[in-house]
Tab-separated table of C-alpha atoms in Angstrom:
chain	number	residue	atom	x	y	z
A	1	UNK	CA	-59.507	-72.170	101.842
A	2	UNK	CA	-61.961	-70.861	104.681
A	3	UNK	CA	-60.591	-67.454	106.103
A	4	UNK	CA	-60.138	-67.000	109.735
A	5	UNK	CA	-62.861	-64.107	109.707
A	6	UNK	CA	-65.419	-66.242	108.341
A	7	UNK	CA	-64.720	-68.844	111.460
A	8	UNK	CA	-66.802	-68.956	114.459
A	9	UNK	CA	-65.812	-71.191	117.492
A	10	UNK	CA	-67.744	-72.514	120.640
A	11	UNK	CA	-66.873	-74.769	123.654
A	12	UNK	CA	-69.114	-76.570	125.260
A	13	UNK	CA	-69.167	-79.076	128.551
A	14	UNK	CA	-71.835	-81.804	129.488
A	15	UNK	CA	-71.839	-82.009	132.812
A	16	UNK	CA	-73.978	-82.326	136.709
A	17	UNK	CA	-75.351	-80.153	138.807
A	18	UNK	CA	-75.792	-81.735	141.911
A	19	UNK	CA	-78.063	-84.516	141.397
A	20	UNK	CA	-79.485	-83.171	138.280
A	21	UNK	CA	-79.808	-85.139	134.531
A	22	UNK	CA	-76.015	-83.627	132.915
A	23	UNK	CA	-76.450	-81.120	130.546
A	24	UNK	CA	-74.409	-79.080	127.948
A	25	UNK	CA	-73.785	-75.541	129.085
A	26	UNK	CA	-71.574	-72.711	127.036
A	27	UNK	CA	-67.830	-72.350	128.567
A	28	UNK	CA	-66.484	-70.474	125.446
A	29	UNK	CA	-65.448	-67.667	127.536
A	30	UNK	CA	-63.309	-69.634	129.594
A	31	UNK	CA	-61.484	-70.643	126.438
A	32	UNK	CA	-61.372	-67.247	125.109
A	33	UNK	CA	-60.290	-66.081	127.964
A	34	UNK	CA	-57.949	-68.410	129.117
A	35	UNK	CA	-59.488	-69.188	132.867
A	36	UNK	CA	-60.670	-72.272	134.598
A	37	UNK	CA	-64.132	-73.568	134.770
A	38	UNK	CA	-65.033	-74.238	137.975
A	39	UNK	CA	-67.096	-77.981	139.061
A	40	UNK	CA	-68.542	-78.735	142.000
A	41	UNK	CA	-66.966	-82.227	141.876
A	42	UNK	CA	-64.537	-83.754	139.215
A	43	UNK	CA	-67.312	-86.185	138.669
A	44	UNK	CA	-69.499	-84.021	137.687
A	45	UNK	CA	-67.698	-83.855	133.962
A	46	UNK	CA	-69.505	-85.502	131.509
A	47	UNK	CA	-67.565	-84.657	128.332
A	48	UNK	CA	-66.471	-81.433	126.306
A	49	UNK	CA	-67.473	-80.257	122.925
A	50	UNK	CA	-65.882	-78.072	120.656
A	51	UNK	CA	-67.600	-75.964	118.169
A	52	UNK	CA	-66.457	-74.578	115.025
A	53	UNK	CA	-68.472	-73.528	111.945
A	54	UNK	CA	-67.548	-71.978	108.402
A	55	UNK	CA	-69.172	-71.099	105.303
A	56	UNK	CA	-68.865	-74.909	104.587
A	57	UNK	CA	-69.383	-76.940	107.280
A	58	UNK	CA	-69.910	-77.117	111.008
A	59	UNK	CA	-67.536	-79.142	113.104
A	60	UNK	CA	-68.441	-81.044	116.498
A	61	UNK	CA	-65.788	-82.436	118.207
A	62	UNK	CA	-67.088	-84.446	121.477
A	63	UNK	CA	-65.153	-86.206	123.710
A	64	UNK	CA	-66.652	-88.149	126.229
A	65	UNK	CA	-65.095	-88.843	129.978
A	66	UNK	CA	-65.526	-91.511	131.766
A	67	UNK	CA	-65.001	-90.866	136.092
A	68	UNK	CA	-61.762	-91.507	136.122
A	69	UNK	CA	-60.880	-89.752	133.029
A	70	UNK	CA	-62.897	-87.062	134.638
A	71	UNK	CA	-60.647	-87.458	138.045
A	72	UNK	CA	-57.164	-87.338	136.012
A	73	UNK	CA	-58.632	-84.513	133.928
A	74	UNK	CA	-60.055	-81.941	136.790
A	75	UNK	CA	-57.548	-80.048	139.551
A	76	UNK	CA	-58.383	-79.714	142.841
A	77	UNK	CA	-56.897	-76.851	143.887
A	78	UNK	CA	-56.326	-75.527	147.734
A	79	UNK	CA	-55.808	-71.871	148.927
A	80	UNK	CA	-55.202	-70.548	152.201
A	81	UNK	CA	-56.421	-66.470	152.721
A	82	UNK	CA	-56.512	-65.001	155.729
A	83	UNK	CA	-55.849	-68.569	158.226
A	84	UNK	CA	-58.668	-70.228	155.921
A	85	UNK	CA	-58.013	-72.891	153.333
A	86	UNK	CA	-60.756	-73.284	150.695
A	87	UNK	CA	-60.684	-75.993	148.106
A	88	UNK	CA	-62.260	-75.953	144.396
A	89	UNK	CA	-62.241	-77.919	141.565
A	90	UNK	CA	-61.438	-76.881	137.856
A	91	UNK	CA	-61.069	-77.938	134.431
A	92	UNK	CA	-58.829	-75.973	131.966
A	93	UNK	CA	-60.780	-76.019	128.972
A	94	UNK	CA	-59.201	-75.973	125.912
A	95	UNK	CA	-60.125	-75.348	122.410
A	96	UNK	CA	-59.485	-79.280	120.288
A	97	UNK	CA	-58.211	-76.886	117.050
A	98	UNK	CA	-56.507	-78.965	114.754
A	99	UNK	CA	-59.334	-81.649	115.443
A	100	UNK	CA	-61.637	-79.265	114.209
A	101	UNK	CA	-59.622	-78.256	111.319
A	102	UNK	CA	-59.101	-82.133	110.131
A	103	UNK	CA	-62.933	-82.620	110.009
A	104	UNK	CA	-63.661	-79.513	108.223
A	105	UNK	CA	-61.417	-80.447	105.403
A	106	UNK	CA	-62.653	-83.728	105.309
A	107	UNK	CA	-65.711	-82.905	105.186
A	108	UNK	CA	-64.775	-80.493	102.457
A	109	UNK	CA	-63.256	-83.359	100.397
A	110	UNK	CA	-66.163	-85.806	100.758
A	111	UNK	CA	-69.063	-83.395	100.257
A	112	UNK	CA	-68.958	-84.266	96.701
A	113	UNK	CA	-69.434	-87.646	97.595
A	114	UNK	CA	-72.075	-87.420	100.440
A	115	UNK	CA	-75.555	-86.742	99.023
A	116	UNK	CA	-77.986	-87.618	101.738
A	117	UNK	CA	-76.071	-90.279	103.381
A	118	UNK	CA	-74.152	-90.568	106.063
A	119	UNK	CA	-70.620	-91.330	105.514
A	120	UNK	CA	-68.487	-92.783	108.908
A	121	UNK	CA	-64.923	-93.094	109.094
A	122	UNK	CA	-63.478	-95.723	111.571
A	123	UNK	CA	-59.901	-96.911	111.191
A	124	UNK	CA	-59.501	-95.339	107.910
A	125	UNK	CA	-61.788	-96.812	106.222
A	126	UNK	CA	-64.915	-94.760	104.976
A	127	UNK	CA	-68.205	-96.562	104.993
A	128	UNK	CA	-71.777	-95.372	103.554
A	129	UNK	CA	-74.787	-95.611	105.638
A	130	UNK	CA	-78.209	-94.803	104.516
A	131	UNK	CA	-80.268	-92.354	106.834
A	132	UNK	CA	-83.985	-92.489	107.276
A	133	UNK	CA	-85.982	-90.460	108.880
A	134	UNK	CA	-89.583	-90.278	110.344
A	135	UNK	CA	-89.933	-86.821	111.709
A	136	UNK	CA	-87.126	-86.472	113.940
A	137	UNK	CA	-86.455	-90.065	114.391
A	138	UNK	CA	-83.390	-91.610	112.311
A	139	UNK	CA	-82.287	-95.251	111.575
A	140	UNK	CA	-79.117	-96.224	110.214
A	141	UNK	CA	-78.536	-99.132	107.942
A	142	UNK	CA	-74.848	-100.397	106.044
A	143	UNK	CA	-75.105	-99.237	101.656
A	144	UNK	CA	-71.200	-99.795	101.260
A	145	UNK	CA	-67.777	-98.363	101.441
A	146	UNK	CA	-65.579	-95.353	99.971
A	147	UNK	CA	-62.291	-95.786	98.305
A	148	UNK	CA	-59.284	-93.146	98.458
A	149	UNK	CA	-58.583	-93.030	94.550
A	150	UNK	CA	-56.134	-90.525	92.300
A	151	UNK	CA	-59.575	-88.370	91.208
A	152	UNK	CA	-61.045	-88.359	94.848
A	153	UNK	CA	-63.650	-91.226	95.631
A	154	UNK	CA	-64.943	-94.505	94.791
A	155	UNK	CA	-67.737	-95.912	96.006
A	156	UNK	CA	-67.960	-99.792	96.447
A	157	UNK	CA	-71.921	-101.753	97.353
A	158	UNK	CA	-71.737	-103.898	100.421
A	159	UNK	CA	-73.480	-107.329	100.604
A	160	UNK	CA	-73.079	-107.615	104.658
A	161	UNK	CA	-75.976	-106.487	106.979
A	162	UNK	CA	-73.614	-104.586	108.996
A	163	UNK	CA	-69.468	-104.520	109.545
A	164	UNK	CA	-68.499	-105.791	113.052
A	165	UNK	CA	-64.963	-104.550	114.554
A	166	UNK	CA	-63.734	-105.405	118.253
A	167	UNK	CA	-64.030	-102.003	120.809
A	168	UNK	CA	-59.979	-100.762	121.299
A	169	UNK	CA	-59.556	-100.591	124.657
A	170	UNK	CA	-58.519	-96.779	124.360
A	171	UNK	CA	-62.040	-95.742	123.628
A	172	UNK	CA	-63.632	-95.314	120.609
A	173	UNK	CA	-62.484	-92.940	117.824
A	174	UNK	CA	-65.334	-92.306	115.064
A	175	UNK	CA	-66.138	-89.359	112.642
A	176	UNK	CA	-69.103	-88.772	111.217
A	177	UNK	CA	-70.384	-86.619	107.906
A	178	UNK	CA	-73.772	-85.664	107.110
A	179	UNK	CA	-75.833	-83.166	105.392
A	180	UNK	CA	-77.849	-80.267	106.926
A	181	UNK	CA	-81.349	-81.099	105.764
A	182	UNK	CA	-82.168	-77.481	107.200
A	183	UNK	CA	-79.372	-75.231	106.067
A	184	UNK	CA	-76.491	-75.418	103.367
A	185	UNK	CA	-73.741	-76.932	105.405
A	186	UNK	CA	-72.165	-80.495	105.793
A	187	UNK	CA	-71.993	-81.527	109.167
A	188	UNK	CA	-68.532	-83.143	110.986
A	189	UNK	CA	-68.708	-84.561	113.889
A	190	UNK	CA	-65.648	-86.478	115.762
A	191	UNK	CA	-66.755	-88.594	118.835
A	192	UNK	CA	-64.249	-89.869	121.120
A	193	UNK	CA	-64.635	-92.140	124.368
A	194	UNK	CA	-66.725	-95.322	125.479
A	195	UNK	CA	-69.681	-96.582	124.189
A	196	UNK	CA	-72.661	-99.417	125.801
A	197	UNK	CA	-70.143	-102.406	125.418
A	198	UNK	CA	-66.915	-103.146	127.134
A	199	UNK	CA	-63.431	-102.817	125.152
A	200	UNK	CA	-63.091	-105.934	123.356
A	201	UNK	CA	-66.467	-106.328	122.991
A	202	UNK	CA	-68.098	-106.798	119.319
A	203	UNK	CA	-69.713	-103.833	117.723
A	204	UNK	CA	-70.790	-102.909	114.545
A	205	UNK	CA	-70.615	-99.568	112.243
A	206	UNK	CA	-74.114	-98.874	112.222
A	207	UNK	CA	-74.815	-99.378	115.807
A	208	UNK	CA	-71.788	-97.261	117.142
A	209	UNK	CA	-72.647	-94.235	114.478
A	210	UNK	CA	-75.815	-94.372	116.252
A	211	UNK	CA	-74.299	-94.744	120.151
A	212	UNK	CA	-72.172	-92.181	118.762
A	213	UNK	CA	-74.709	-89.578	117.407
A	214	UNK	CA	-76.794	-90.042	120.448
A	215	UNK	CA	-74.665	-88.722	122.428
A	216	UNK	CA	-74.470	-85.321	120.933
A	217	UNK	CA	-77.764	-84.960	120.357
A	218	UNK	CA	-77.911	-83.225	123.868
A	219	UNK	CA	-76.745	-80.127	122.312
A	220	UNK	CA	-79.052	-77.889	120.883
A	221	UNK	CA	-76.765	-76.615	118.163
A	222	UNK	CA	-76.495	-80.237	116.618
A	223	UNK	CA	-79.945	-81.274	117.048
A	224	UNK	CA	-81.169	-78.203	115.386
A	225	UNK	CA	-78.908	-78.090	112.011
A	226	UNK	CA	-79.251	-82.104	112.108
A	227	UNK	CA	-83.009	-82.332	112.347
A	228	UNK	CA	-82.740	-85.132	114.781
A	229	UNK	CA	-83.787	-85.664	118.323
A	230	UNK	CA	-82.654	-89.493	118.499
A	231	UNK	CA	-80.893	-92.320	116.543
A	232	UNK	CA	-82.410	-95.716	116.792
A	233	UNK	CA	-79.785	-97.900	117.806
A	234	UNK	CA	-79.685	-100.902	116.284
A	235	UNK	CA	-79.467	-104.482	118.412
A	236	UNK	CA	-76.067	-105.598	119.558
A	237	UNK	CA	-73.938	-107.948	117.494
A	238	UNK	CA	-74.363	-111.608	118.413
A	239	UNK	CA	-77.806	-112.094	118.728
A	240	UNK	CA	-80.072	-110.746	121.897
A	241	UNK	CA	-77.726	-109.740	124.726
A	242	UNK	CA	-79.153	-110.824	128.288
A	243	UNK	CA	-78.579	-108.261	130.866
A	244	UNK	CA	-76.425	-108.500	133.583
A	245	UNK	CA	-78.433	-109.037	136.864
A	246	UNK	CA	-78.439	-105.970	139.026
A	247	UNK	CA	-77.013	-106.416	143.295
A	248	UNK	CA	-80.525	-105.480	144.832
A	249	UNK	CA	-78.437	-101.791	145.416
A	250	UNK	CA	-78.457	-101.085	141.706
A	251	UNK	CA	-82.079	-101.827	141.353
A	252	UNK	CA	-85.231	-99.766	141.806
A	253	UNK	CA	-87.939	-101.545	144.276
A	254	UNK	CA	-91.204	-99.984	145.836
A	255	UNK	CA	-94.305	-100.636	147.490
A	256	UNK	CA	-97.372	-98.658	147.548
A	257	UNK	CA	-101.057	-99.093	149.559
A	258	UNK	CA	-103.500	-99.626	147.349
A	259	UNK	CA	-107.173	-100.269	147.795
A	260	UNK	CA	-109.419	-101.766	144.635
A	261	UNK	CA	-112.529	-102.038	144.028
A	262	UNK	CA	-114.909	-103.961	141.498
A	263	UNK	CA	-116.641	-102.190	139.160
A	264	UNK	CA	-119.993	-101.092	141.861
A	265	UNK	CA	-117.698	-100.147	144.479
A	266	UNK	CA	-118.094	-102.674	146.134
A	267	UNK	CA	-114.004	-102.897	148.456
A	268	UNK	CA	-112.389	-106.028	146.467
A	269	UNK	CA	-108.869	-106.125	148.497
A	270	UNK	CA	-106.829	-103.424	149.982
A	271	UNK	CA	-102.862	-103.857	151.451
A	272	UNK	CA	-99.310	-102.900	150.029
A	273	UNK	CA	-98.510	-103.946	146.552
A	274	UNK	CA	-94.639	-104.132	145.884
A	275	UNK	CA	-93.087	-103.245	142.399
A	276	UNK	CA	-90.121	-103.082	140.668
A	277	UNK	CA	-88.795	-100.414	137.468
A	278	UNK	CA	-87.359	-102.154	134.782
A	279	UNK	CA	-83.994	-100.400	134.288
A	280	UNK	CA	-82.605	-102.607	131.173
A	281	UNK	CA	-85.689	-102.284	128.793
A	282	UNK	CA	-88.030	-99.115	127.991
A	283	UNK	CA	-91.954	-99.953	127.045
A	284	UNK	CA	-92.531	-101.446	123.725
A	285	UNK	CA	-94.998	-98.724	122.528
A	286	UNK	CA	-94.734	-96.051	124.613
A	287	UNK	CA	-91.091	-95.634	125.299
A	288	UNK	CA	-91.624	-94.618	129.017
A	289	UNK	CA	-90.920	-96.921	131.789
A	290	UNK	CA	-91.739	-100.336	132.283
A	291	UNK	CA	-92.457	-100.980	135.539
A	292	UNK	CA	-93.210	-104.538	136.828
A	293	UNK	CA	-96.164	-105.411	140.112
A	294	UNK	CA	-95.538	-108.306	142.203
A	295	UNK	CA	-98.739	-109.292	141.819
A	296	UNK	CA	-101.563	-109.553	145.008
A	297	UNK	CA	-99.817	-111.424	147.464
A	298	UNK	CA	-99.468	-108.646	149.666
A	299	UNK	CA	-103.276	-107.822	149.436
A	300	UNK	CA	-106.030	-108.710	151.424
A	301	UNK	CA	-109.228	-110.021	149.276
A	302	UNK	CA	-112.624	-109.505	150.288
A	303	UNK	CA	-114.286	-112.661	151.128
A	304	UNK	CA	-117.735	-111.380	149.452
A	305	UNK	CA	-115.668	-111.233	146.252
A	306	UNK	CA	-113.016	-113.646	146.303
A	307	UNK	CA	-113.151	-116.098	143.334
A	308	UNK	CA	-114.844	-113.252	141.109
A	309	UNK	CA	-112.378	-111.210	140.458
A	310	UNK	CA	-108.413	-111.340	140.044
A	311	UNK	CA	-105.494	-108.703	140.531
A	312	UNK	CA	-104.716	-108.881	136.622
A	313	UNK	CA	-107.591	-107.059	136.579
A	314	UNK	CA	-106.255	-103.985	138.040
A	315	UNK	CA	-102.941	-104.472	136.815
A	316	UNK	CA	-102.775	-102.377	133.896
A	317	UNK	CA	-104.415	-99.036	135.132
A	318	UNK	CA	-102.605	-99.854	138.069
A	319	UNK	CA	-99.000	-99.670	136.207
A	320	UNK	CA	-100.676	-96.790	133.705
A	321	UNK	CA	-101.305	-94.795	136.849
A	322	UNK	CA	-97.823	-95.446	138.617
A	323	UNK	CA	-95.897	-94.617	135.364
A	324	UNK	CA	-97.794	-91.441	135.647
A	325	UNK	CA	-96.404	-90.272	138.224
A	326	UNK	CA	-93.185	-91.115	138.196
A	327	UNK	CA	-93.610	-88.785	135.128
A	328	UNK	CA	-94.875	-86.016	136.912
A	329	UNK	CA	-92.455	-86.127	139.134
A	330	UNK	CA	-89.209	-86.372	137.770
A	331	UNK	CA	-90.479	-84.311	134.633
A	332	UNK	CA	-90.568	-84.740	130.957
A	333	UNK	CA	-87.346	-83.731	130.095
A	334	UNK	CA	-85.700	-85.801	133.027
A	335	UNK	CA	-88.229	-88.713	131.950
A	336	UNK	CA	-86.268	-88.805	128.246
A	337	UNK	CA	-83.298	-88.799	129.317
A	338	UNK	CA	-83.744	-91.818	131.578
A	339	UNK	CA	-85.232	-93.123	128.527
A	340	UNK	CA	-82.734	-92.713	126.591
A	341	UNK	CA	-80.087	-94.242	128.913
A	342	UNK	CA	-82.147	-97.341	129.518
A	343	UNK	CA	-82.100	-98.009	125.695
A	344	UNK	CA	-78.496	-97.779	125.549
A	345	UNK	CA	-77.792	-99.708	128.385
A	346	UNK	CA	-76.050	-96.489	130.157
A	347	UNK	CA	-77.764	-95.489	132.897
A	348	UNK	CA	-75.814	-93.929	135.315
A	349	UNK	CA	-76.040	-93.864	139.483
A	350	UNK	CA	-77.806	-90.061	139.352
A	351	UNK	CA	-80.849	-91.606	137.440
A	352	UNK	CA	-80.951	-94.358	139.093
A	353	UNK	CA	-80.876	-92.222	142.454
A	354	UNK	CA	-83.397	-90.120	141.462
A	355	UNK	CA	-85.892	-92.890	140.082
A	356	UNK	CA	-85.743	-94.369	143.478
A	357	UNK	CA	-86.679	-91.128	145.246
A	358	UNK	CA	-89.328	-90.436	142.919
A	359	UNK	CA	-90.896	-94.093	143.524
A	360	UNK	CA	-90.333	-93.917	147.261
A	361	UNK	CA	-92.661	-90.761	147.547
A	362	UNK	CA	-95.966	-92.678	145.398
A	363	UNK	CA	-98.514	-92.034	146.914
A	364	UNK	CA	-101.377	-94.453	148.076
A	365	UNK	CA	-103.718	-95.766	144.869
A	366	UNK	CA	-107.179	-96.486	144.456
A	367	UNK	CA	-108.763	-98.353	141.966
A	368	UNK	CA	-111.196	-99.845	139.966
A	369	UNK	CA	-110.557	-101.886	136.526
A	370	UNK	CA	-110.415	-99.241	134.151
A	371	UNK	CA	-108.888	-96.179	136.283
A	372	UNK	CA	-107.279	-95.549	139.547
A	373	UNK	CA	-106.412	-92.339	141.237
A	374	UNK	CA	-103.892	-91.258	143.862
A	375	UNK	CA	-105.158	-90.945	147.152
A	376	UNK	CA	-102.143	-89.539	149.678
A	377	UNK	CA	-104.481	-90.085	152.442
A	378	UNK	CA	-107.006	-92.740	151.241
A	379	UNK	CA	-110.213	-92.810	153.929
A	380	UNK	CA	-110.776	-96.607	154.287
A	381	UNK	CA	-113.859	-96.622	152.942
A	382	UNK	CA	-113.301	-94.451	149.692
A	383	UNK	CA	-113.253	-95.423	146.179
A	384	UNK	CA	-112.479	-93.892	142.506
A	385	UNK	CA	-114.934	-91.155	141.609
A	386	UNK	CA	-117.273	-92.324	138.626
């Protein structure tokens, strides 16, 4: 049994700062210390994490709030001083103890048991998933299932691709069990809340651990002692889901003035050129945005040159270029994030917001078929330097 002076506990909460990408900050002292955390809006809780590690095994437990969990869980609280009223809103963090303590001690009584897999509980029943890793990329895939026997655990081989259960309409309750591949502890993590799909909704084991795991990956402490930045999740169950079609509000739309040239310099077409950022798919290779052109209807063709050359000819540098800044704008870190959410089908209004500012400020473009450069304040007669 662990002693209490070996134990060391942390809070954490995910959460906004004004229109900023949510991020985990440190709140143990307002556990410790028994005071409330102040929020600038009750929306701007994400989810809260507690912390607590042994000489045995480190225990995450996450749970995950969805805006009007967020609004139920958060006080707004009014004072009056001196003929004044001010307002604020708080959360009264507390420290999820006895969660922590149950996944310690099972994590205790399956280390035997773990190896290098990945062992998730859902429901009560333990399954086996194989992890494997390409730097610090993961992928999960279904070995088989753990028994509760007299002498501690037996483990069972699984013929199915994957085990699909129907998503309670409570939110999700999973726990997870791994190895440290970096230091000599098993890791416990216990996830509640909502995943991609709606309650009722089919999932699967393996795609859930890895909703599941992605979603703590944010904090530092587990991506360190886990060795993993992200999870690749696995395709939904029933074949290839078709997105939902996005109200024109929910989608990100822009036009920018481009001029193009052939590959002399000699002025091909010149106008506005509308686009459109794929928010339900990432790129193939890349894993930035995808970003879709209307193609040249808006442009104006050159007569000399009309019939020799084609807007698919500028198309890609054209997209290259736009993607680029986007990038530089919004910043790397911002830029995987948004990533990150498109993959999982979760991104929220603040990305979306701040994808649409970034694409409303492009500047102007010009080009020739294999590079284009910004030009804020494109002379009409300019063109790409060689």
């Amino acid at each position: 049994m662990t002693s209490t002076t070996q134990v060391k506990e942390e809070f954490y909460l995910r959460r906004e700062f004004g229109d900023d990408v949510p991020v985990f900050v440190d709140a143990t002292r307002y556990v410790r210390q028994a005071i409330p955390y102040p929020l600038s809006a009750k929306k701007a809780l994400k989810a809260t994490c507690g912390v607590r590690t042994d000489e045995e095994v480190v225990a995450f437990s996450l749970r995950d709030y969805t805006a009007r969990q967020a609004e139920r869980e958060v006080e707004h609280i009014e004072s009056g001083f001196g003929g004044q009223t001010t307002t604020q809103n708080v959360l009264r963090p507390r420290m999820p103890r006895r969660t922590l303590h149950e996944l310690s001690e099972t994590a205790r009584a399956l280390s035997a048991v773990l190896g290098d897999d990945v062992i998730a509980e859902l429901d009560g029943e333990l399954y086996v998933l194989t992890l494997t890793r390409a730097h610090n990329e993961g992928s999960l895939s279904l070995a088989g299932k753990l028994t509760r026997t007299e002498d501690g655990y037996a483990r069972s081989e699984i013929t199915d691709t994957d085990a699909e259960f129907a998503l309670p309409v409570a939110g999700l309750r999973l726990r997870v069990f791994m190895r440290s591949p970096v230091r000599e502890r098993v890791i416990a993590y216990g996830f509640g809340g909502y995943l991609a799909r709606k309650p009722g909704e089919p999932e699967t084991v393996t795609r859930a651990t890895a909703l599941a795991l992605n979603r703590v990956l944010d904090l530092a402490t587990f991506r360190m002692l886990s060795g993993l930045d992200h999870v690749e999740v696995p395709p939904p169950p029933g074949g290839i889901a078709t997105p939902r079609p996005r109200e024109a509000a929910d989608r990100v739309t822009f036009t920018v003035p481009v001029l193009l040239f052939t590959d002399d310099g000699t002025p091909a077409a010149r106008g506005h050129l509308a686009g459109e950022i794929d928010l339900d798919h990432v790129h193939p290779v890349t894993g930035g945005l995808r970003i879709h052109l209307g193609g040249g209807d808006g442009l104006e063709w050159n007569p000399a040159v009309a019939g020799s050359v084609r807007f698919e000819t500028y198309e890609r540098v054209l997209i290259e270029t736009i993607a680029g800044m986007m990038h530089s704008s919004l910043g790397p870190a911002a830029m995987r994030d948004i990533a990150y959410d498109i993959m999982l089908g979760d991104l929220g209004r603040v990305h979306v917001a701040g994808l649409r500012a970034a694409a409303g400020g492009l500047p102007g473009l010009a080009a020739m078929p294999d590079r284009a450069e910004p030009r804020p304040r494109q002379p009409e007669g300019a063109r790409p330097t060689p």
